[in-house]
Amino acid sequence: MSNHNTAALLLEYFDKHKRALPWRGVNDAYKTWLSEIMLQQTTVKTVTPYYEKFIAKWADVHALANAPLDDILREWAGLGYYSRARNLHACAQSLSVHFPQNAADLAKLKGIGAYTSSAIAAIAFHEPIAVVDGNVERVWGRFRTINGLENVRRDLQTYVPHDRPGDFAEMLMDLGATHCSPRNPTCALCPLNADCVAYNTGKIAEYPAKKLKKPLPEKRALCFIYVNEGRVLVETRPNKGLLGGMSGVPCSEWVLAADFNMAEALGEIKDYTIKNTVIRHVFTHFALELTPVIVHDKRAGRYIDISDHNEAFPTLFNKVLASLSLE
Ligand code: SF4
């Protein structure tokens, strides 16, 4: 089948079977940008309520630029990868009037990489550019038996229809999320099955080629639970660093497990009880184990009722607080 016919087949399928997503067909670069940033490393199901909340609160990029960062972080709490929220705000503030309308200029903005810039350019500005993330790499890699994101991108570029590049990109995203799943693709239902080389030669398992995963480094730390009349001390973490600007309980430094030293982690704290529990949380680049320590020393600060408060915590600290309230 010619490249043109493959694109036509996919677009016809898209018109009939596309997933109904709130950021589809909106013709608004702000909404495309917001959804693409939220969808990085995060599922559609998780993103949808956050996307709707953000759009209701900040209807355009200027509203978002004028919002205090703290408000954005609070609304983002629970979505993870918090540098995305800070970059979102910085990017909104850096725009003079509108979003640039091509991938090359979009990629110069904060928090927008090669994939996101091409997705916004194709979907919102109809730039005929290939949009390749891990899902599309898998679909197209199997269809054409090509390995490697850059090889896939180069090949896919020759198929991109100039009249509907955004729909073409979204169709491939849909295939990655539906029929062409990593483990059990439903090839019999896939619109590409007649010409899919991997399917027709029994080589699906070879695409994409397996990458050897290195085990994540393990880190350890203590988290300190100061209690005053049933309320728990919380603080705002420094803006720089992981979970920067978010609410949490105080912690010792997060160090590699092999370097962890209890006396150093406790520092000046003298009167305490170490809990017989460990909170484990996996970040992108390391796993963290936090041991809660109930501190009996007094300390001034912001104390909250953990069963009734308005603070928005990232998942790590929600786990810590849940471990306390379950006692
Ligand atoms: S036929 Fe199967 S392997 Fe090929 S693109 Fe479709 S779902 Fe993926």
PDB file of C-alpha atoms in Angstrom, residues 22-254:
ATOM      1  CA  PRO A  22     -11.858  16.496  26.260  1.00  0.00           C
ATOM      2  CA  TRP A  23      -8.817  18.089  24.572  1.00  0.00           C
ATOM      3  CA  ARG A  24      -9.702  16.741  21.111  1.00  0.00           C
ATOM      4  CA  GLY A  25     -11.080  18.945  18.345  1.00  0.00           C
ATOM      5  CA  VAL A  26     -10.708  22.077  20.462  1.00  0.00           C
ATOM      6  CA  ASN A  27      -8.505  24.028  18.020  1.00  0.00           C
ATOM      7  CA  ASP A  28      -6.779  25.822  20.874  1.00  0.00           C
ATOM      8  CA  ALA A  29      -3.005  25.614  21.320  1.00  0.00           C
ATOM      9  CA  TYR A  30      -3.329  26.304  25.059  1.00  0.00           C
ATOM     10  CA  LYS A  31      -5.530  23.251  25.589  1.00  0.00           C
ATOM     11  CA  THR A  32      -3.351  21.055  23.390  1.00  0.00           C
ATOM     12  CA  TRP A  33      -0.239  22.207  25.248  1.00  0.00           C
ATOM     13  CA  LEU A  34      -1.810  21.710  28.679  1.00  0.00           C
ATOM     14  CA  SER A  35      -3.067  18.219  27.826  1.00  0.00           C
ATOM     15  CA  GLU A  36       0.230  17.135  26.274  1.00  0.00           C
ATOM     16  CA  ILE A  37       2.222  18.292  29.309  1.00  0.00           C
ATOM     17  CA  MET A  38      -0.189  16.515  31.669  1.00  0.00           C
ATOM     18  CA  LEU A  39      -0.111  13.336  29.568  1.00  0.00           C
ATOM     19  CA  GLN A  40       3.672  12.976  29.859  1.00  0.00           C
ATOM     20  CA  GLN A  41       4.223   9.742  31.823  1.00  0.00           C
ATOM     21  CA  THR A  42       0.568   9.842  32.919  1.00  0.00           C
ATOM     22  CA  THR A  43      -2.549   8.009  31.718  1.00  0.00           C
ATOM     23  CA  VAL A  44      -5.564   9.616  30.045  1.00  0.00           C
ATOM     24  CA  LYS A  45      -7.786   8.412  32.900  1.00  0.00           C
ATOM     25  CA  THR A  46      -5.635  10.162  35.525  1.00  0.00           C
ATOM     26  CA  VAL A  47      -5.174  13.329  33.478  1.00  0.00           C
ATOM     27  CA  THR A  48      -8.815  13.959  32.504  1.00  0.00           C
ATOM     28  CA  PRO A  49     -10.115  15.401  35.835  1.00  0.00           C
ATOM     29  CA  TYR A  50      -6.952  17.499  36.264  1.00  0.00           C
ATOM     30  CA  TYR A  51      -7.259  18.856  32.738  1.00  0.00           C
ATOM     31  CA  GLU A  52     -10.905  19.779  33.275  1.00  0.00           C
ATOM     32  CA  LYS A  53     -10.124  21.418  36.607  1.00  0.00           C
ATOM     33  CA  PHE A  54      -7.305  23.502  35.098  1.00  0.00           C
ATOM     34  CA  ILE A  55      -9.409  24.632  32.115  1.00  0.00           C
ATOM     35  CA  ALA A  56     -12.280  25.616  34.419  1.00  0.00           C
ATOM     36  CA  LYS A  57      -9.928  27.607  36.641  1.00  0.00           C
ATOM     37  CA  TRP A  58      -7.537  29.058  34.033  1.00  0.00           C
ATOM     38  CA  ALA A  59      -9.325  29.353  30.701  1.00  0.00           C
ATOM     39  CA  ASP A  60      -6.336  30.587  28.703  1.00  0.00           C
ATOM     40  CA  VAL A  61      -2.576  30.815  28.876  1.00  0.00           C
ATOM     41  CA  HIS A  62      -2.653  34.399  30.194  1.00  0.00           C
ATOM     42  CA  ALA A  63      -4.862  33.394  33.122  1.00  0.00           C
ATOM     43  CA  LEU A  64      -2.398  30.619  33.907  1.00  0.00           C
ATOM     44  CA  ALA A  65       0.573  33.003  33.613  1.00  0.00           C
ATOM     45  CA  ASN A  66      -1.057  35.378  36.097  1.00  0.00           C
ATOM     46  CA  ALA A  67      -1.889  32.670  38.636  1.00  0.00           C
ATOM     47  CA  PRO A  68       0.385  32.304  41.681  1.00  0.00           C
ATOM     48  CA  LEU A  69       2.682  29.275  41.320  1.00  0.00           C
ATOM     49  CA  ASP A  70       1.429  27.997  44.688  1.00  0.00           C
ATOM     50  CA  ASP A  71      -2.123  27.750  43.306  1.00  0.00           C
ATOM     51  CA  ILE A  72      -0.919  25.802  40.290  1.00  0.00           C
ATOM     52  CA  LEU A  73       1.104  23.422  42.450  1.00  0.00           C
ATOM     53  CA  ARG A  74      -1.872  22.912  44.726  1.00  0.00           C
ATOM     54  CA  GLU A  75      -4.132  21.983  41.799  1.00  0.00           C
ATOM     55  CA  TRP A  76      -1.389  19.760  40.368  1.00  0.00           C
ATOM     56  CA  ALA A  77      -0.928  17.823  43.610  1.00  0.00           C
ATOM     57  CA  GLY A  78      -1.281  14.080  43.016  1.00  0.00           C
ATOM     58  CA  LEU A  79      -0.466  14.229  39.285  1.00  0.00           C
ATOM     59  CA  GLY A  80       3.257  13.691  39.930  1.00  0.00           C
ATOM     60  CA  TYR A  81       6.410  14.925  38.142  1.00  0.00           C
ATOM     61  CA  TYR A  82       5.976  18.350  39.693  1.00  0.00           C
ATOM     62  CA  SER A  83       8.646  20.040  37.604  1.00  0.00           C
ATOM     63  CA  ARG A  84       6.005  19.916  34.855  1.00  0.00           C
ATOM     64  CA  ALA A  85       3.795  22.293  36.852  1.00  0.00           C
ATOM     65  CA  ARG A  86       6.641  24.723  37.481  1.00  0.00           C
ATOM     66  CA  ASN A  87       7.661  24.586  33.816  1.00  0.00           C
ATOM     67  CA  LEU A  88       4.043  25.109  32.780  1.00  0.00           C
ATOM     68  CA  HIS A  89       3.912  28.309  34.779  1.00  0.00           C
ATOM     69  CA  ALA A  90       7.344  29.511  33.576  1.00  0.00           C
ATOM     70  CA  CYS A  91       6.418  28.743  29.977  1.00  0.00           C
ATOM     71  CA  ALA A  92       3.082  30.615  30.259  1.00  0.00           C
ATOM     72  CA  GLN A  93       4.870  33.631  31.715  1.00  0.00           C
ATOM     73  CA  SER A  94       7.518  33.622  28.982  1.00  0.00           C
ATOM     74  CA  LEU A  95       5.010  33.857  26.140  1.00  0.00           C
ATOM     75  CA  SER A  96       4.710  37.407  24.869  1.00  0.00           C
ATOM     76  CA  VAL A  97       1.358  37.025  23.139  1.00  0.00           C
ATOM     77  CA  HIS A  98       0.716  33.625  21.555  1.00  0.00           C
ATOM     78  CA  PHE A  99       2.347  30.242  21.225  1.00  0.00           C
ATOM     79  CA  PRO A 100       4.851  29.977  18.389  1.00  0.00           C
ATOM     80  CA  GLN A 101       3.250  28.031  15.556  1.00  0.00           C
ATOM     81  CA  ASN A 102       5.943  25.562  14.578  1.00  0.00           C
ATOM     82  CA  ALA A 103       7.739  22.709  16.336  1.00  0.00           C
ATOM     83  CA  ALA A 104      11.222  24.259  16.110  1.00  0.00           C
ATOM     84  CA  ASP A 105      10.150  27.417  17.985  1.00  0.00           C
ATOM     85  CA  LEU A 106       7.861  25.573  20.393  1.00  0.00           C
ATOM     86  CA  ALA A 107      10.822  23.399  21.414  1.00  0.00           C
ATOM     87  CA  LYS A 108      12.612  26.527  22.689  1.00  0.00           C
ATOM     88  CA  LEU A 109       9.977  26.977  25.418  1.00  0.00           C
ATOM     89  CA  LYS A 110      10.419  25.722  28.961  1.00  0.00           C
ATOM     90  CA  GLY A 111       9.274  22.142  29.537  1.00  0.00           C
ATOM     91  CA  ILE A 112       8.549  21.455  25.852  1.00  0.00           C
ATOM     92  CA  GLY A 113      10.725  18.729  24.341  1.00  0.00           C
ATOM     93  CA  ALA A 114      10.889  17.157  20.893  1.00  0.00           C
ATOM     94  CA  TYR A 115       7.743  15.064  21.289  1.00  0.00           C
ATOM     95  CA  THR A 116       5.530  17.746  22.849  1.00  0.00           C
ATOM     96  CA  SER A 117       6.608  20.457  20.396  1.00  0.00           C
ATOM     97  CA  SER A 118       5.768  18.252  17.415  1.00  0.00           C
ATOM     98  CA  ALA A 119       2.450  17.195  18.980  1.00  0.00           C
ATOM     99  CA  ILE A 120       1.357  20.811  19.546  1.00  0.00           C
ATOM    100  CA  ALA A 121       2.593  21.894  16.107  1.00  0.00           C
ATOM    101  CA  ALA A 122       0.762  19.039  14.340  1.00  0.00           C
ATOM    102  CA  ILE A 123      -2.471  19.152  16.367  1.00  0.00           C
ATOM    103  CA  ALA A 124      -2.924  22.871  16.999  1.00  0.00           C
ATOM    104  CA  PHE A 125      -1.099  24.392  13.995  1.00  0.00           C
ATOM    105  CA  HIS A 126      -1.360  21.629  11.356  1.00  0.00           C
ATOM    106  CA  GLU A 127       2.385  21.428  10.758  1.00  0.00           C
ATOM    107  CA  PRO A 128       3.013  18.224   8.747  1.00  0.00           C
ATOM    108  CA  ILE A 129       5.447  16.706  11.202  1.00  0.00           C
ATOM    109  CA  ALA A 130       5.830  13.181  12.609  1.00  0.00           C
ATOM    110  CA  VAL A 131       4.867  12.910  16.297  1.00  0.00           C
ATOM    111  CA  VAL A 132       6.650  10.029  18.001  1.00  0.00           C
ATOM    112  CA  ASP A 133       6.517   9.069  21.648  1.00  0.00           C
ATOM    113  CA  GLY A 134       7.045   5.588  23.105  1.00  0.00           C
ATOM    114  CA  ASN A 135       3.562   4.429  22.034  1.00  0.00           C
ATOM    115  CA  VAL A 136       3.885   5.604  18.454  1.00  0.00           C
ATOM    116  CA  GLU A 137       7.402   4.164  18.321  1.00  0.00           C
ATOM    117  CA  ARG A 138       5.891   0.789  19.200  1.00  0.00           C
ATOM    118  CA  VAL A 139       2.990   0.977  16.682  1.00  0.00           C
ATOM    119  CA  TRP A 140       5.030   2.236  13.774  1.00  0.00           C
ATOM    120  CA  GLY A 141       8.051   0.137  14.660  1.00  0.00           C
ATOM    121  CA  ARG A 142       5.899  -2.991  14.417  1.00  0.00           C
ATOM    122  CA  PHE A 143       4.036  -1.858  11.318  1.00  0.00           C
ATOM    123  CA  ARG A 144       7.282  -1.237   9.460  1.00  0.00           C
ATOM    124  CA  THR A 145       9.663  -3.472  11.503  1.00  0.00           C
ATOM    125  CA  ILE A 146      11.926  -0.593  12.452  1.00  0.00           C
ATOM    126  CA  ASN A 147      13.675  -0.180  15.770  1.00  0.00           C
ATOM    127  CA  GLY A 148      14.828   3.066  17.373  1.00  0.00           C
ATOM    128  CA  LEU A 149      12.800   6.241  17.898  1.00  0.00           C
ATOM    129  CA  GLU A 150      14.805   8.326  15.460  1.00  0.00           C
ATOM    130  CA  ASN A 151      14.552   5.674  12.711  1.00  0.00           C
ATOM    131  CA  VAL A 152      10.810   5.449  13.292  1.00  0.00           C
ATOM    132  CA  ARG A 153      10.448   9.227  13.212  1.00  0.00           C
ATOM    133  CA  ARG A 154      12.309   9.499   9.901  1.00  0.00           C
ATOM    134  CA  ASP A 155      10.207   6.766   8.290  1.00  0.00           C
ATOM    135  CA  LEU A 156       6.908   8.039   9.678  1.00  0.00           C
ATOM    136  CA  GLN A 157       7.639  11.536   8.378  1.00  0.00           C
ATOM    137  CA  THR A 158       7.234  10.264   4.807  1.00  0.00           C
ATOM    138  CA  TYR A 159       3.667   9.154   5.629  1.00  0.00           C
ATOM    139  CA  VAL A 160       2.372  12.319   7.344  1.00  0.00           C
ATOM    140  CA  PRO A 161      -0.573  13.716   5.345  1.00  0.00           C
ATOM    141  CA  HIS A 162      -0.231  17.463   4.802  1.00  0.00           C
ATOM    142  CA  ASP A 163      -3.952  18.123   5.094  1.00  0.00           C
ATOM    143  CA  ARG A 164      -4.553  16.395   8.490  1.00  0.00           C
ATOM    144  CA  PRO A 165      -1.249  15.923  10.352  1.00  0.00           C
ATOM    145  CA  GLY A 166      -2.847  16.352  13.783  1.00  0.00           C
ATOM    146  CA  ASP A 167      -5.551  13.731  13.202  1.00  0.00           C
ATOM    147  CA  PHE A 168      -2.920  11.369  11.815  1.00  0.00           C
ATOM    148  CA  ALA A 169      -0.791  11.830  14.959  1.00  0.00           C
ATOM    149  CA  GLU A 170      -3.810  11.318  17.223  1.00  0.00           C
ATOM    150  CA  MET A 171      -4.824   8.188  15.314  1.00  0.00           C
ATOM    151  CA  LEU A 172      -1.421   6.626  15.969  1.00  0.00           C
ATOM    152  CA  MET A 173      -1.638   7.635  19.642  1.00  0.00           C
ATOM    153  CA  ASP A 174      -5.054   5.915  19.765  1.00  0.00           C
ATOM    154  CA  LEU A 175      -3.655   2.739  18.217  1.00  0.00           C
ATOM    155  CA  GLY A 176      -0.876   2.711  20.806  1.00  0.00           C
ATOM    156  CA  ALA A 177      -3.445   3.075  23.577  1.00  0.00           C
ATOM    157  CA  THR A 178      -5.902   0.520  22.167  1.00  0.00           C
ATOM    158  CA  HIS A 179      -5.063  -2.262  19.678  1.00  0.00           C
ATOM    159  CA  CYS A 180      -1.273  -2.044  19.609  1.00  0.00           C
ATOM    160  CA  SER A 181      -0.685  -2.483  23.331  1.00  0.00           C
ATOM    161  CA  PRO A 182       2.763  -3.517  24.574  1.00  0.00           C
ATOM    162  CA  ARG A 183       1.891  -7.102  25.558  1.00  0.00           C
ATOM    163  CA  ASN A 184      -1.285  -8.389  23.939  1.00  0.00           C
ATOM    164  CA  PRO A 185      -2.031  -6.403  20.781  1.00  0.00           C
ATOM    165  CA  THR A 186      -5.439  -7.065  19.259  1.00  0.00           C
ATOM    166  CA  CYS A 187      -4.142  -7.263  15.712  1.00  0.00           C
ATOM    167  CA  ALA A 188      -7.291  -8.840  14.300  1.00  0.00           C
ATOM    168  CA  LEU A 189      -9.119  -5.560  15.011  1.00  0.00           C
ATOM    169  CA  CYS A 190      -6.317  -3.200  13.970  1.00  0.00           C
ATOM    170  CA  PRO A 191      -6.786  -1.173  10.768  1.00  0.00           C
ATOM    171  CA  LEU A 192      -3.118  -1.697   9.894  1.00  0.00           C
ATOM    172  CA  ASN A 193      -3.137  -5.494  10.088  1.00  0.00           C
ATOM    173  CA  ALA A 194      -3.136  -6.224   6.340  1.00  0.00           C
ATOM    174  CA  ASP A 195       0.191  -4.429   5.863  1.00  0.00           C
ATOM    175  CA  CYS A 196       1.735  -4.719   9.319  1.00  0.00           C
ATOM    176  CA  VAL A 197       5.061  -6.457   8.733  1.00  0.00           C
ATOM    177  CA  ALA A 198       5.608  -7.583  12.326  1.00  0.00           C
ATOM    178  CA  TYR A 199       2.105  -9.075  12.516  1.00  0.00           C
ATOM    179  CA  ASN A 200       2.368 -10.860   9.193  1.00  0.00           C
ATOM    180  CA  THR A 201       5.826 -12.273   9.893  1.00  0.00           C
ATOM    181  CA  GLY A 202       5.249 -13.223  13.539  1.00  0.00           C
ATOM    182  CA  LYS A 203       7.828 -10.727  14.825  1.00  0.00           C
ATOM    183  CA  ILE A 204       5.723  -8.498  17.072  1.00  0.00           C
ATOM    184  CA  ALA A 205       7.808  -9.349  20.150  1.00  0.00           C
ATOM    185  CA  GLU A 206      10.929  -7.952  18.441  1.00  0.00           C
ATOM    186  CA  TYR A 207       9.493  -4.412  18.202  1.00  0.00           C
ATOM    187  CA  PRO A 208      10.395  -2.332  20.025  1.00  0.00           C
ATOM    188  CA  ALA A 209      13.697  -4.043  20.906  1.00  0.00           C
ATOM    189  CA  LYS A 210      13.954  -4.670  24.638  1.00  0.00           C
ATOM    190  CA  LYS A 211      16.136  -2.259  26.539  1.00  0.00           C
ATOM    191  CA  LEU A 212      17.941  -3.624  29.547  1.00  0.00           C
ATOM    192  CA  LYS A 213      16.575  -1.810  32.566  1.00  0.00           C
ATOM    193  CA  LYS A 214      19.075  -0.797  35.196  1.00  0.00           C
ATOM    194  CA  PRO A 215      17.745  -1.197  38.736  1.00  0.00           C
ATOM    195  CA  LEU A 216      16.786   2.151  40.282  1.00  0.00           C
ATOM    196  CA  PRO A 217      19.067   3.518  43.003  1.00  0.00           C
ATOM    197  CA  GLU A 218      17.557   3.117  46.482  1.00  0.00           C
ATOM    198  CA  LYS A 219      17.492   6.138  48.808  1.00  0.00           C
ATOM    199  CA  ARG A 220      16.609   6.367  52.475  1.00  0.00           C
ATOM    200  CA  ALA A 221      15.601   9.127  54.862  1.00  0.00           C
ATOM    201  CA  LEU A 222      13.606   9.860  57.971  1.00  0.00           C
ATOM    202  CA  CYS A 223      10.467  11.971  57.981  1.00  0.00           C
ATOM    203  CA  PHE A 224       9.702  13.822  61.169  1.00  0.00           C
ATOM    204  CA  ILE A 225       6.228  13.867  62.671  1.00  0.00           C
ATOM    205  CA  TYR A 226       5.862  16.700  65.160  1.00  0.00           C
ATOM    206  CA  VAL A 227       2.513  16.509  66.922  1.00  0.00           C
ATOM    207  CA  ASN A 228       0.833  19.283  68.879  1.00  0.00           C
ATOM    208  CA  GLU A 229      -2.635  18.712  70.340  1.00  0.00           C
ATOM    209  CA  GLY A 230      -3.395  16.091  67.694  1.00  0.00           C
ATOM    210  CA  ARG A 231      -2.174  18.287  64.817  1.00  0.00           C
ATOM    211  CA  VAL A 232       0.854  17.533  62.644  1.00  0.00           C
ATOM    212  CA  LEU A 233       3.577  19.963  61.577  1.00  0.00           C
ATOM    213  CA  VAL A 234       3.815  20.527  57.813  1.00  0.00           C
ATOM    214  CA  GLU A 235       6.091  22.795  55.834  1.00  0.00           C
ATOM    215  CA  THR A 236       6.529  24.061  52.299  1.00  0.00           C
ATOM    216  CA  ARG A 237       9.537  22.444  50.677  1.00  0.00           C
ATOM    217  CA  PRO A 238      12.192  24.702  49.129  1.00  0.00           C
ATOM    218  CA  ASN A 239      11.352  25.697  45.553  1.00  0.00           C
ATOM    219  CA  LYS A 240      14.440  24.062  44.111  1.00  0.00           C
ATOM    220  CA  GLY A 241      14.693  20.270  43.956  1.00  0.00           C
ATOM    221  CA  LEU A 242      12.258  17.385  43.833  1.00  0.00           C
ATOM    222  CA  LEU A 243       8.712  18.233  45.033  1.00  0.00           C
ATOM    223  CA  GLY A 244       9.913  21.839  45.276  1.00  0.00           C
ATOM    224  CA  GLY A 245       7.281  24.275  46.527  1.00  0.00           C
ATOM    225  CA  MET A 246       4.981  21.428  47.619  1.00  0.00           C
ATOM    226  CA  SER A 247       3.686  20.764  51.122  1.00  0.00           C
ATOM    227  CA  GLY A 248       5.158  17.926  53.162  1.00  0.00           C
ATOM    228  CA  VAL A 249       6.421  16.911  56.566  1.00  0.00           C
ATOM    229  CA  PRO A 250      10.073  17.723  57.382  1.00  0.00           C
ATOM    230  CA  CYS A 251      12.587  15.100  56.273  1.00  0.00           C
ATOM    231  CA  SER A 252      16.247  14.337  56.710  1.00  0.00           C
ATOM    232  CA  GLU A 253      18.302  14.513  53.525  1.00  0.00           C
ATOM    233  CA  TRP A 254      17.367  11.804  51.001  1.00  0.00           C
TER     234      TRP A 254
END
